[in-house]
Amino acid sequence: MGWTANDIPDQTGRTAVVTGANSGIGYCVARELARHGAHVVLACRSERRGQAAVERLVREVPSARAAYRHLDLADLATVRAFAGDFPGERLDLLVNNAGVMAVPYARTVDGFETQFGVNHLGHFALTGLLLPLLLATPGARVVSVSSGLHAIANIDPGDLNSERRYGRWMAYGRSKTANLLFVHELAGRLRAAGSDVIAAAAHPGYADTNLQKGFVRLGNLVAQSPRAGALPTLYAATAAGVRGDAFLGPRFLAFGGAPGLSWRAPWTRNDVAAERLWAASEQLTGVRYEALD
């Protein structure tokens, strides 16, 4: 059977932030963390959906400690506001889960191509702004949710915002490659700084969630449930022995099954590409990881 949500260690006393936690995999991650004792912050763009998710979570887990906070990854001002007003002096877990997939060409509030801006730059900024709390918390982790579809496209360092040519699936693949390059570089910098913070990545395989809205959905014929799709993220977030820069996913042909180490395209471990993307991301967002320089 392998690892399941029942194997999550006690999370009492831990604080977790899950982006995009109002539905799908993000909601399942938040619910299971709360079920095992964590105080969970559901960071969502829509107040209505975020508050409804908290109410649903508390109905399903009456003992849950959960709260909604506004976060729009397409608007760096709200990212800064979220981090600046974050309560408390510790953060045990940041799950960079929210994202968009294969949307028509558009730009974020700050002028970035939407998929690159939301899936990568928004989370890059959020992690950097919350980094002091993560570094101050023993055993903290950062988990970024990528996708097996990272393999369809490497980033183009000369066209990060897809201004010369845009294909919605290519742009999605590039943004998911960017997630993995970010984790690769972050893990290396944390290690070099002597920090015990773990940066890892996960992917859900093929899960039947709202992310597929507007596309042909095969549903239960081949897709696993959001609850099953959440397991690799939960494993990366809580299981013992997870190492920095690990990429976790379903073991069965990357589609389903218990979580384990997943294949990743070789370009997602390219040190030069990761460092260049990091420098570009700092410049574009204005967020510097000074503690890791």
Coordinates of C-alpha atoms in Angstrom, one line a residue:
M1 CA 0.0 0.0 0.0
G2 CA 2.9 2.4 0.7
W3 CA 2.7 5.7 2.5
T4 CA -0.8 7.2 3.2
A5 CA -2.2 10.3 5.0
N6 CA -2.5 8.1 8.1
D7 CA 1.3 8.1 8.2
I8 CA 1.6 11.9 8.6
P9 CA 3.4 12.6 11.9
D10 CA 1.8 14.6 14.6
Q11 CA 1.8 18.3 13.5
T12 CA 0.7 19.8 16.8
G13 CA 2.3 23.2 17.4
R14 CA 3.3 23.6 13.7
T15 CA 2.1 26.4 11.5
A16 CA 1.6 25.8 7.8
V17 CA 0.7 28.1 4.8
V18 CA -0.9 26.4 1.8
T19 CA -1.5 28.6 -1.3
G20 CA -4.5 27.8 -3.4
A21 CA -6.1 25.9 -0.6
N22 CA -9.7 26.6 -1.4
S23 CA -10.2 23.5 -3.6
G24 CA -8.6 20.4 -5.1
I25 CA -5.2 19.3 -4.0
G26 CA -4.5 22.4 -1.9
Y27 CA -7.6 21.9 0.1
C28 CA -6.8 18.2 0.7
V29 CA -3.3 19.2 1.8
A30 CA -4.6 21.8 4.2
R31 CA -7.3 19.4 5.6
E32 CA -4.9 16.6 6.3
L33 CA -2.3 18.9 7.9
A34 CA -5.1 20.3 10.1
R35 CA -6.4 16.8 10.9
H36 CA -2.9 16.0 12.3
G37 CA -2.8 19.1 14.5
A38 CA -1.2 21.9 12.4
H39 CA -2.5 25.4 12.4
V40 CA -3.2 25.9 8.8
V41 CA -3.4 29.2 6.9
L42 CA -5.4 28.9 3.6
A43 CA -3.9 31.5 1.3
C44 CA -6.4 32.1 -1.5
R45 CA -7.2 34.8 -4.1
S46 CA -11.0 34.7 -3.5
E47 CA -12.2 35.7 0.0
R48 CA -15.6 34.0 -0.7
R49 CA -14.0 30.7 -1.8
G50 CA -11.3 30.9 0.9
Q51 CA -13.8 31.5 3.7
A52 CA -16.1 28.7 2.4
A53 CA -13.1 26.3 2.4
V54 CA -12.3 27.1 6.0
E55 CA -15.9 26.5 7.0
R56 CA -15.9 23.2 5.1
L57 CA -12.6 22.1 6.7
V58 CA -13.9 22.8 10.2
R59 CA -17.0 20.8 9.5
E60 CA -14.9 17.9 8.3
V61 CA -12.3 18.2 11.0
P62 CA -14.0 19.8 14.1
S63 CA -10.7 20.1 16.0
A64 CA -9.1 22.0 13.1
R65 CA -7.2 25.3 13.6
A66 CA -7.6 27.0 10.2
A67 CA -7.8 30.5 8.9
Y68 CA -8.2 32.3 5.5
R69 CA -5.8 35.0 4.4
H70 CA -5.9 36.9 1.1
L71 CA -3.2 36.2 -1.4
D72 CA -3.2 36.9 -5.1
L73 CA 0.0 35.6 -6.7
A74 CA -0.8 37.6 -9.8
D75 CA -0.4 40.8 -7.8
L76 CA 3.0 41.2 -6.0
A77 CA 1.5 44.0 -3.8
T78 CA -0.8 41.4 -2.1
V79 CA 2.1 39.0 -1.8
R80 CA 4.0 41.7 0.1
A81 CA 1.0 42.5 2.2
F82 CA 0.5 38.8 3.1
A83 CA 4.1 38.3 4.2
G84 CA 4.2 41.7 6.0
D85 CA 1.1 41.0 8.0
F86 CA 1.8 37.4 8.7
P87 CA 1.2 36.8 12.4
G88 CA 3.6 35.0 14.7
E89 CA 7.3 34.4 14.8
R90 CA 7.6 31.0 13.2
L91 CA 6.5 29.2 10.0
D92 CA 7.1 25.5 9.9
L93 CA 5.8 24.8 6.4
L94 CA 5.1 26.7 3.2
V95 CA 3.3 24.8 0.5
N96 CA 3.6 26.6 -2.9
N97 CA 0.6 24.9 -4.4
A98 CA -1.5 27.5 -6.3
G99 CA -1.3 27.7 -10.0
V100 CA -2.9 28.2 -13.4
M101 CA -2.6 25.8 -16.3
A102 CA -2.6 26.4 -20.1
V103 CA -4.5 29.6 -20.0
P104 CA -4.8 32.1 -23.0
Y105 CA -2.0 34.7 -23.1
A106 CA -2.5 37.4 -20.5
R107 CA -0.4 39.4 -18.0
T108 CA -0.4 39.7 -14.3
V109 CA -0.9 43.0 -12.5
D110 CA 2.9 43.5 -12.6
G111 CA 3.1 42.8 -16.3
F112 CA 4.4 39.2 -16.3
E113 CA 3.0 36.4 -18.5
T114 CA 0.3 34.9 -16.3
Q115 CA 1.6 31.3 -16.0
F116 CA 5.2 32.4 -15.4
G117 CA 4.0 35.2 -13.1
V118 CA 1.6 33.1 -11.0
N119 CA 3.2 29.7 -11.0
H120 CA 6.8 30.8 -10.5
L121 CA 7.4 34.5 -9.7
G122 CA 4.5 34.9 -7.2
H123 CA 5.8 31.9 -5.2
F124 CA 9.4 33.0 -5.6
A125 CA 8.5 36.4 -4.0
L126 CA 6.3 34.8 -1.3
T127 CA 9.0 32.4 -0.3
G128 CA 11.7 35.1 -0.2
L129 CA 9.5 37.4 1.9
L130 CA 8.7 34.6 4.4
L131 CA 12.2 33.3 4.5
P132 CA 13.2 35.0 7.8
L133 CA 10.4 33.1 9.5
L134 CA 11.3 29.8 7.9
L135 CA 15.0 30.2 8.8
A136 CA 14.0 31.0 12.4
T137 CA 11.9 27.8 12.7
P138 CA 13.8 24.5 13.4
G139 CA 12.9 21.8 10.8
A140 CA 11.0 24.1 8.5
R141 CA 10.2 23.0 4.9
V142 CA 9.2 24.6 1.6
V143 CA 7.3 22.4 -0.8
S144 CA 6.7 23.6 -4.4
V145 CA 4.2 21.8 -6.5
S146 CA 5.4 21.2 -10.0
S147 CA 4.1 18.8 -12.7
G148 CA 5.2 15.9 -14.8
L149 CA 4.4 18.2 -17.7
H150 CA 7.6 20.2 -16.9
A151 CA 9.1 17.7 -19.3
I152 CA 7.4 19.3 -22.3
A153 CA 9.4 22.5 -22.2
N154 CA 12.6 24.0 -20.7
I155 CA 12.7 27.7 -19.9
D156 CA 13.9 30.2 -22.5
P157 CA 16.2 32.5 -20.5
G158 CA 15.9 35.1 -23.3
D159 CA 12.1 35.1 -23.3
L160 CA 10.9 34.3 -19.8
N161 CA 7.6 36.1 -20.4
S162 CA 6.9 34.4 -23.7
E163 CA 6.8 37.7 -25.5
R164 CA 8.3 36.4 -28.8
R165 CA 6.2 33.3 -29.0
Y166 CA 3.4 31.9 -26.8
G167 CA 1.9 28.5 -26.7
R168 CA -0.3 27.9 -23.7
W169 CA 1.0 24.4 -23.0
M170 CA 4.6 25.3 -23.7
A171 CA 4.3 28.2 -21.3
Y172 CA 2.8 25.9 -18.6
G173 CA 5.7 23.4 -19.0
R174 CA 8.2 26.3 -18.7
S175 CA 6.6 27.5 -15.5
K176 CA 6.7 24.0 -14.0
T177 CA 10.4 23.7 -15.1
A178 CA 10.9 27.0 -13.3
N179 CA 9.4 25.6 -10.1
L180 CA 12.0 22.8 -10.2
L181 CA 14.9 25.1 -11.0
F182 CA 13.8 27.3 -8.1
V183 CA 13.8 24.4 -5.7
H184 CA 17.1 23.2 -7.0
E185 CA 18.7 26.6 -6.4
L186 CA 17.0 27.2 -3.1
A187 CA 18.0 23.8 -1.7
G188 CA 21.6 24.5 -2.7
R189 CA 21.6 27.9 -1.1
L190 CA 20.1 26.6 2.1
R191 CA 22.6 23.9 2.3
A192 CA 25.5 26.3 1.7
A193 CA 24.2 28.6 4.4
G194 CA 24.1 25.7 6.9
S195 CA 20.3 25.9 7.3
D196 CA 18.2 22.9 8.2
V197 CA 15.3 24.2 6.1
I198 CA 14.3 21.6 3.5
A199 CA 13.2 22.7 0.0
A200 CA 11.6 20.0 -2.0
A201 CA 9.1 19.6 -4.9
A202 CA 6.2 17.3 -5.6
H203 CA 3.7 16.6 -8.3
P204 CA 0.3 15.0 -8.1
G205 CA 0.4 12.8 -11.2
Y206 CA -2.9 13.1 -13.0
A207 CA -5.6 14.2 -10.6
D208 CA -9.1 15.2 -11.4
T209 CA -9.2 18.8 -10.0
N210 CA -10.5 22.2 -11.0
L211 CA -7.2 22.9 -12.7
Q212 CA -8.5 20.9 -15.7
K213 CA -11.6 23.1 -16.0
G214 CA -12.1 24.0 -19.7
F215 CA -10.2 20.9 -20.9
V216 CA -11.2 17.4 -21.8
R217 CA -11.3 15.5 -18.5
L218 CA -11.0 11.8 -18.4
G219 CA -12.2 11.8 -14.8
N220 CA -12.2 8.6 -12.8
L221 CA -11.3 6.5 -15.9
V222 CA -7.6 7.4 -15.4
A223 CA -7.4 10.2 -13.0
Q224 CA -6.9 9.8 -9.3
S225 CA -8.9 11.8 -6.7
P226 CA -7.6 15.1 -5.3
R227 CA -7.1 13.3 -2.0
A228 CA -4.8 10.8 -3.6
G229 CA -3.1 13.5 -5.7
A230 CA -2.3 15.4 -2.5
L231 CA -0.2 12.5 -1.1
P232 CA 3.2 13.4 -2.7
T233 CA 2.9 17.0 -1.4
L234 CA 2.0 15.7 2.0
Y235 CA 4.9 13.3 1.9
A236 CA 7.3 16.0 0.9
A237 CA 5.9 18.3 3.7
T238 CA 5.9 15.8 6.6
A239 CA 7.7 12.5 6.0
A240 CA 11.0 11.7 7.6
G241 CA 14.0 11.5 5.4
V242 CA 12.9 13.9 2.7
R243 CA 16.1 15.6 1.3
G244 CA 16.6 19.0 -0.2
D245 CA 15.8 19.1 -3.9
A246 CA 13.8 15.9 -3.8
F247 CA 11.0 15.6 -6.4
L248 CA 8.2 13.4 -5.1
G249 CA 5.3 12.0 -7.1
P250 CA 3.1 8.9 -7.6
R251 CA 5.1 5.7 -8.1
F252 CA 2.7 4.1 -10.7
L253 CA 3.9 5.4 -14.1
A254 CA 3.8 8.9 -12.5
F255 CA 0.0 8.8 -12.6
G256 CA -1.1 7.2 -9.3
G257 CA 0.0 5.1 -6.3
A258 CA 1.9 5.8 -3.2
P259 CA 4.4 8.7 -3.2
G260 CA 8.1 8.2 -4.0
L261 CA 11.0 9.8 -5.8
S262 CA 9.9 10.9 -9.3
W263 CA 11.8 11.2 -12.6
R264 CA 12.7 14.8 -13.6
A265 CA 14.1 16.2 -16.8
P266 CA 17.9 16.7 -16.6
W267 CA 17.6 20.4 -17.3
T268 CA 15.9 20.9 -14.0
R269 CA 19.2 20.2 -12.2
N270 CA 21.2 22.6 -14.3
D271 CA 23.2 24.8 -11.9
V272 CA 23.8 27.6 -14.4
A273 CA 20.2 27.8 -15.5
A274 CA 19.0 27.7 -11.9
E275 CA 21.3 30.5 -10.9
R276 CA 20.3 32.6 -13.9
L277 CA 16.6 32.1 -13.3
W278 CA 17.1 33.0 -9.6
A279 CA 18.9 36.3 -10.5
A280 CA 16.2 37.2 -13.1
S281 CA 13.5 36.4 -10.6
E282 CA 15.1 38.7 -7.9
Q283 CA 15.3 41.5 -10.5
L284 CA 11.7 41.0 -11.8
T285 CA 10.1 40.8 -8.4
G286 CA 12.3 43.0 -6.4
V287 CA 12.6 40.4 -3.7
R288 CA 16.1 39.4 -2.6
Y289 CA 17.1 36.4 -0.5
E290 CA 19.7 38.4 1.3
A291 CA 20.1 35.8 4.1
L292 CA 21.2 33.3 1.5
D293 CA 23.6 35.5 -0.5

